[in-house]
Amino acid sequence: MRTNLLRLCLFAALVPAPALAGDDWVPPVKDPLVLKECGACHMAFQPAFLPARSWNRMMDELADHFGEDASLPADKVQAIRATLTANAGDVVGQGRARKYMQWVAPNGTPQRITENPDFERKHRKISDRTWKDPKVVTRSNCPACHRGADQGYYEDD
Ligand code: HEC
Ligand code: HEC
């Protein structure tokens, strides 16, 4: 257990190298509106982790967003929807997120990145205790462990 935590600490200390965008890099959100409205409660997740139809469904259901009311005015919903779907995994499919798309059923509209089998496989060695660490709290708290998460860096080698 302790070694796991130690490993995470070392991992988080690695500084991403922006010039070396490897195959695992996921294009980050740059749109100011998405950063503001979808980065208010958690990191603004990279759209490439879900297919466009998932983002469409999410933007239709913001009033009940994982138990929160994340409703927005119609013009903002439209603008955010356009950005997310244009950069979705089945449209752009770049980097690590491309592998996530292989696990999404043809008509599936998953809402969680953290339930994708590629996510589960890459995180299977992490103990329950680490997930429940006060600095982590939830799987969707990517920046707690991936220092470069908001810039799309998740690789640790
Ligand atoms: C009012 C707060 C709030 C706002 C604003 C918000 N979210 Fe969330 N979001 C949540 C909560 C709470 C969860 C569930 C977190 C968890 O269970 O770890 C969540 C989860 C998610 C997840 C799934 C994470 C996972 O587990 O894989 C995605 C994707 C997501 N939000 C996208 C968005 C997008 C896109 C927007 C902007 C339109 C947005 N969120 C705005 C509160 C918010
Ligand atoms: C508790 C810490 C923790 C959290 C929270 C976490 N990760 Fe990770 N993640 C890791 C560790 C550790 C690895 C390395 C696993 C390995 O290489 O065996 C990893 C690996 C990955 C990889 C694979 C990188 C590669 O190139 O192989 C991706 C992609 C990834 N995480 C994305 C995410 C995303 C997206 C989130 C949030 C939705 C997230 N992670 C949340 C700890 C975490």
Short mmCIF file of C-alpha atoms and ligand atoms in Angstrom, two decimals:
data_model
loop_
_atom_site.label_atom_id
_atom_site.label_comp_id
_atom_site.label_asym_id
_atom_site.label_seq_id
_atom_site.Cartn_x
_atom_site.Cartn_y
_atom_site.Cartn_z
CA MET A 1 0.00 0.00 0.00
CA ARG A 2 2.71 2.44 1.02
CA THR A 3 4.77 1.70 -2.06
CA ASN A 4 1.77 2.47 -4.23
CA LEU A 5 1.39 5.87 -2.66
CA LEU A 6 5.09 6.50 -2.97
CA ARG A 7 4.99 5.58 -6.62
CA LEU A 8 2.14 8.00 -7.18
CA CYS A 9 4.07 10.79 -5.50
CA LEU A 10 7.05 10.17 -7.75
CA PHE A 11 4.76 9.96 -10.72
CA ALA A 12 3.12 13.29 -9.97
CA ALA A 13 6.54 14.87 -9.64
CA LEU A 14 7.44 14.14 -13.25
CA VAL A 15 7.31 17.28 -15.32
CA PRO A 16 5.67 16.81 -18.70
CA ALA A 17 7.70 17.82 -21.71
CA PRO A 18 5.44 19.98 -23.91
CA ALA A 19 7.77 19.78 -26.92
CA LEU A 20 7.57 15.99 -27.01
CA ALA A 21 3.92 15.33 -27.68
CA GLY A 22 4.02 11.54 -27.83
CA ASP A 23 1.44 9.13 -29.11
CA ASP A 24 -0.24 9.07 -25.70
CA TRP A 25 -0.83 12.82 -25.51
CA VAL A 26 -4.50 13.82 -25.57
CA PRO A 27 -5.36 17.24 -27.06
CA PRO A 28 -6.35 19.50 -24.13
CA VAL A 29 -9.30 21.87 -23.95
CA LYS A 30 -8.34 25.36 -25.09
CA ASP A 31 -11.77 26.91 -25.63
CA PRO A 32 -12.27 29.55 -22.87
CA LEU A 33 -16.00 28.89 -22.52
CA VAL A 34 -15.53 25.13 -22.04
CA LEU A 35 -12.62 25.73 -19.67
CA LYS A 36 -14.77 28.05 -17.58
CA GLU A 37 -18.09 26.20 -17.54
CA CYS A 38 -16.81 22.62 -17.61
CA GLY A 39 -13.79 23.28 -15.44
CA ALA A 40 -15.69 24.85 -12.55
CA CYS A 41 -16.29 21.68 -10.49
CA HIS A 42 -13.59 19.40 -11.93
CA MET A 43 -10.91 19.50 -14.60
CA ALA A 44 -12.26 20.25 -18.08
CA PHE A 45 -11.94 16.70 -19.42
CA GLN A 46 -10.48 16.19 -22.88
CA PRO A 47 -13.31 15.61 -25.38
CA ALA A 48 -11.32 12.85 -27.10
CA PHE A 49 -12.07 10.50 -24.18
CA LEU A 50 -15.73 10.13 -25.20
CA PRO A 51 -17.51 9.85 -28.57
CA ALA A 52 -19.57 12.76 -29.91
CA ARG A 53 -22.87 11.03 -29.09
CA SER A 54 -21.84 10.84 -25.42
CA TRP A 55 -21.19 14.60 -25.33
CA ASN A 56 -24.51 15.23 -27.06
CA ARG A 57 -26.30 13.21 -24.42
CA MET A 58 -24.42 14.96 -21.61
CA MET A 59 -25.26 18.40 -22.99
CA ASP A 60 -28.93 17.33 -23.14
CA GLU A 61 -28.92 16.20 -19.51
CA LEU A 62 -27.01 18.98 -17.71
CA ALA A 63 -29.87 19.57 -15.28
CA ASP A 64 -29.05 16.18 -13.77
CA HIS A 65 -25.30 15.91 -14.22
CA PHE A 66 -24.07 13.14 -11.89
CA GLY A 67 -26.55 14.41 -9.31
CA GLU A 68 -25.58 18.07 -9.81
CA ASP A 69 -27.47 20.79 -11.62
CA ALA A 70 -24.98 21.98 -14.24
CA SER A 71 -27.59 23.71 -16.43
CA LEU A 72 -26.47 26.53 -18.71
CA PRO A 73 -28.27 28.99 -21.00
CA ALA A 74 -29.13 27.57 -24.42
CA ASP A 75 -26.53 29.61 -26.32
CA LYS A 76 -23.72 28.34 -24.09
CA VAL A 77 -24.99 24.75 -24.33
CA GLN A 78 -24.90 25.08 -28.11
CA ALA A 79 -21.39 26.52 -28.20
CA ILE A 80 -19.97 23.95 -25.76
CA ARG A 81 -21.70 21.11 -27.56
CA ALA A 82 -20.13 22.22 -30.84
CA THR A 83 -16.62 22.29 -29.35
CA LEU A 84 -16.92 18.96 -27.54
CA THR A 85 -18.42 17.07 -30.46
CA ALA A 86 -15.94 18.52 -33.00
CA ASN A 87 -13.06 17.22 -30.86
CA ALA A 88 -14.68 13.96 -29.71
CA GLY A 89 -12.85 10.64 -29.71
CA ASP A 90 -14.71 9.22 -32.71
CA VAL A 91 -14.08 12.41 -34.68
CA VAL A 92 -10.49 13.26 -33.79
CA GLY A 93 -9.42 10.05 -32.07
CA GLN A 94 -5.93 11.29 -31.23
CA GLY A 95 -3.48 9.84 -28.73
CA ARG A 96 -4.33 7.57 -25.85
CA ALA A 97 -8.00 8.46 -26.13
CA ARG A 98 -8.15 6.71 -29.50
CA LYS A 99 -7.77 3.44 -27.63
CA TYR A 100 -10.77 4.30 -25.47
CA MET A 101 -12.99 4.39 -28.55
CA GLN A 102 -12.27 0.72 -29.25
CA TRP A 103 -14.21 -0.11 -26.10
CA VAL A 104 -17.29 1.97 -26.79
CA ALA A 105 -20.26 0.05 -28.25
CA PRO A 106 -21.35 1.32 -31.70
CA ASN A 107 -24.45 2.97 -30.25
CA GLY A 108 -23.20 3.37 -26.70
CA THR A 109 -23.28 6.76 -25.01
CA PRO A 110 -21.04 6.28 -21.95
CA GLN A 111 -20.92 9.28 -19.65
CA ARG A 112 -17.86 8.34 -17.65
CA ILE A 113 -14.26 8.29 -18.85
CA THR A 114 -13.40 6.42 -15.65
CA GLU A 115 -15.57 3.43 -16.63
CA ASN A 116 -13.83 2.80 -19.94
CA PRO A 117 -12.01 -0.58 -19.86
CA ASP A 118 -8.79 1.11 -21.02
CA PHE A 119 -9.02 3.42 -18.00
CA GLU A 120 -9.69 0.46 -15.72
CA ARG A 121 -6.81 -1.55 -17.17
CA LYS A 122 -4.28 1.26 -16.81
CA HIS A 123 -5.40 1.96 -13.23
CA ARG A 124 -5.92 -1.61 -12.04
CA LYS A 125 -2.82 -1.58 -9.83
CA ILE A 126 -4.05 1.35 -7.79
CA SER A 127 -5.30 0.26 -4.38
CA ASP A 128 -8.64 1.19 -2.83
CA ARG A 129 -6.73 3.04 -0.19
CA THR A 130 -5.09 5.28 -2.78
CA TRP A 131 -8.42 6.00 -4.47
CA LYS A 132 -9.83 7.03 -1.10
CA ASP A 133 -6.82 9.17 -0.18
CA PRO A 134 -8.08 12.66 0.82
CA LYS A 135 -5.95 14.16 -1.95
CA VAL A 136 -7.65 11.97 -4.55
CA VAL A 137 -11.23 11.30 -3.31
CA THR A 138 -12.59 10.30 -6.72
CA ARG A 139 -11.27 8.61 -9.86
CA SER A 140 -12.22 11.58 -11.97
CA ASN A 141 -9.73 13.76 -10.08
CA CYS A 142 -7.10 13.22 -12.78
CA PRO A 143 -4.83 16.16 -11.77
CA ALA A 144 -4.38 14.68 -8.28
CA CYS A 145 -2.07 12.08 -9.85
CA HIS A 146 -1.35 13.38 -13.34
CA ARG A 147 0.33 16.72 -12.95
CA GLY A 148 0.01 17.46 -16.65
CA ALA A 149 -3.60 16.24 -16.96
CA ASP A 150 -5.05 19.60 -17.97
CA GLN A 151 -2.46 19.74 -20.75
CA GLY A 152 -3.29 16.22 -21.89
CA TYR A 153 -0.24 14.43 -20.47
CA TYR A 154 -0.96 11.14 -18.74
CA GLU A 155 2.01 8.95 -19.57
CA ASP A 156 4.52 8.25 -16.82
CA ASP A 157 7.48 7.19 -18.90
C1 HEC B 1 -21.87 21.96 -10.73
C2 HEC B 1 -20.65 21.21 -10.87
C3 HEC B 1 -20.32 20.63 -12.24
C4 HEC B 1 -20.22 21.32 -13.44
C5 HEC B 1 -20.45 22.80 -13.70
C6 HEC B 1 -19.84 20.32 -14.43
N1 HEC B 1 -19.68 19.10 -13.84
FE1 HEC B 1 -19.06 17.40 -14.77
N2 HEC B 1 -19.25 16.39 -13.02
C7 HEC B 1 -19.66 16.92 -11.82
C8 HEC B 1 -19.68 15.87 -10.81
C9 HEC B 1 -20.08 16.03 -9.36
C10 HEC B 1 -19.26 14.69 -11.46
C11 HEC B 1 -19.08 13.30 -10.84
C12 HEC B 1 -17.65 13.22 -10.31
C13 HEC B 1 -17.29 11.86 -9.80
O1 HEC B 1 -18.16 11.03 -9.53
O2 HEC B 1 -16.08 11.61 -9.67
C14 HEC B 1 -18.98 15.05 -12.83
C15 HEC B 1 -18.53 14.16 -13.78
C16 HEC B 1 -18.26 14.47 -15.10
C17 HEC B 1 -17.77 13.52 -16.08
C18 HEC B 1 -17.45 12.07 -15.84
C19 HEC B 1 -16.11 11.89 -15.12
C20 HEC B 1 -15.74 10.42 -15.01
O3 HEC B 1 -15.96 9.84 -13.93
O4 HEC B 1 -15.26 9.87 -16.00
C21 HEC B 1 -17.66 14.20 -17.26
C22 HEC B 1 -17.18 13.63 -18.58
C23 HEC B 1 -18.09 15.56 -17.02
N3 HEC B 1 -18.43 15.70 -15.70
C24 HEC B 1 -18.15 16.55 -17.98
C25 HEC B 1 -18.61 17.84 -17.75
C26 HEC B 1 -18.82 18.83 -18.79
C27 HEC B 1 -18.61 18.60 -20.27
C28 HEC B 1 -19.24 19.98 -18.17
C29 HEC B 1 -19.61 21.31 -18.81
C30 HEC B 1 -20.76 21.28 -19.67
C31 HEC B 1 -19.32 19.69 -16.74
N4 HEC B 1 -18.94 18.39 -16.53
C32 HEC B 1 -19.68 20.61 -15.77
C33 HEC B 1 -19.96 18.23 -11.58
C34 HEC B 1 -19.97 19.24 -12.52
C1 HEC B 2 -5.04 7.88 -7.90
C2 HEC B 2 -4.23 8.46 -8.96
C3 HEC B 2 -4.80 8.55 -10.35
C4 HEC B 2 -5.95 9.20 -10.74
C5 HEC B 2 -6.96 9.93 -9.88
C6 HEC B 2 -5.99 9.08 -12.18
N1 HEC B 2 -4.91 8.36 -12.62
FE1 HEC B 2 -4.47 7.93 -14.55
N2 HEC B 2 -2.88 6.82 -13.97
C7 HEC B 2 -2.40 6.74 -12.67
C8 HEC B 2 -1.20 5.89 -12.67
C9 HEC B 2 -0.36 5.56 -11.45
C10 HEC B 2 -0.99 5.49 -14.01
C11 HEC B 2 0.14 4.65 -14.56
C12 HEC B 2 -0.27 3.22 -14.68
C13 HEC B 2 0.84 2.38 -15.34
O1 HEC B 2 1.62 2.92 -16.12
O2 HEC B 2 0.89 1.20 -15.04
C14 HEC B 2 -2.08 6.08 -14.80
C15 HEC B 2 -2.23 5.93 -16.17
C16 HEC B 2 -3.10 6.64 -16.95
C17 HEC B 2 -3.16 6.59 -18.39
C18 HEC B 2 -2.29 5.75 -19.30
C19 HEC B 2 -1.04 6.49 -19.66
C20 HEC B 2 -0.20 5.69 -20.62
O3 HEC B 2 0.36 6.30 -21.55
O4 HEC B 2 -0.08 4.48 -20.45
C21 HEC B 2 -4.14 7.46 -18.80
C22 HEC B 2 -4.56 7.80 -20.22
C23 HEC B 2 -4.72 8.01 -17.60
N3 HEC B 2 -4.06 7.50 -16.50
C24 HEC B 2 -5.75 8.91 -17.60
C25 HEC B 2 -6.39 9.35 -16.46
C26 HEC B 2 -7.56 10.21 -16.48
C27 HEC B 2 -8.20 10.74 -17.75
C28 HEC B 2 -7.91 10.42 -15.19
C29 HEC B 2 -9.09 11.18 -14.66
C30 HEC B 2 -10.37 10.95 -15.33
C31 HEC B 2 -6.96 9.67 -14.35
N4 HEC B 2 -6.06 9.05 -15.16
C32 HEC B 2 -6.99 9.61 -12.97
C33 HEC B 2 -2.95 7.33 -11.57
C34 HEC B 2 -4.15 8.04 -11.54
#
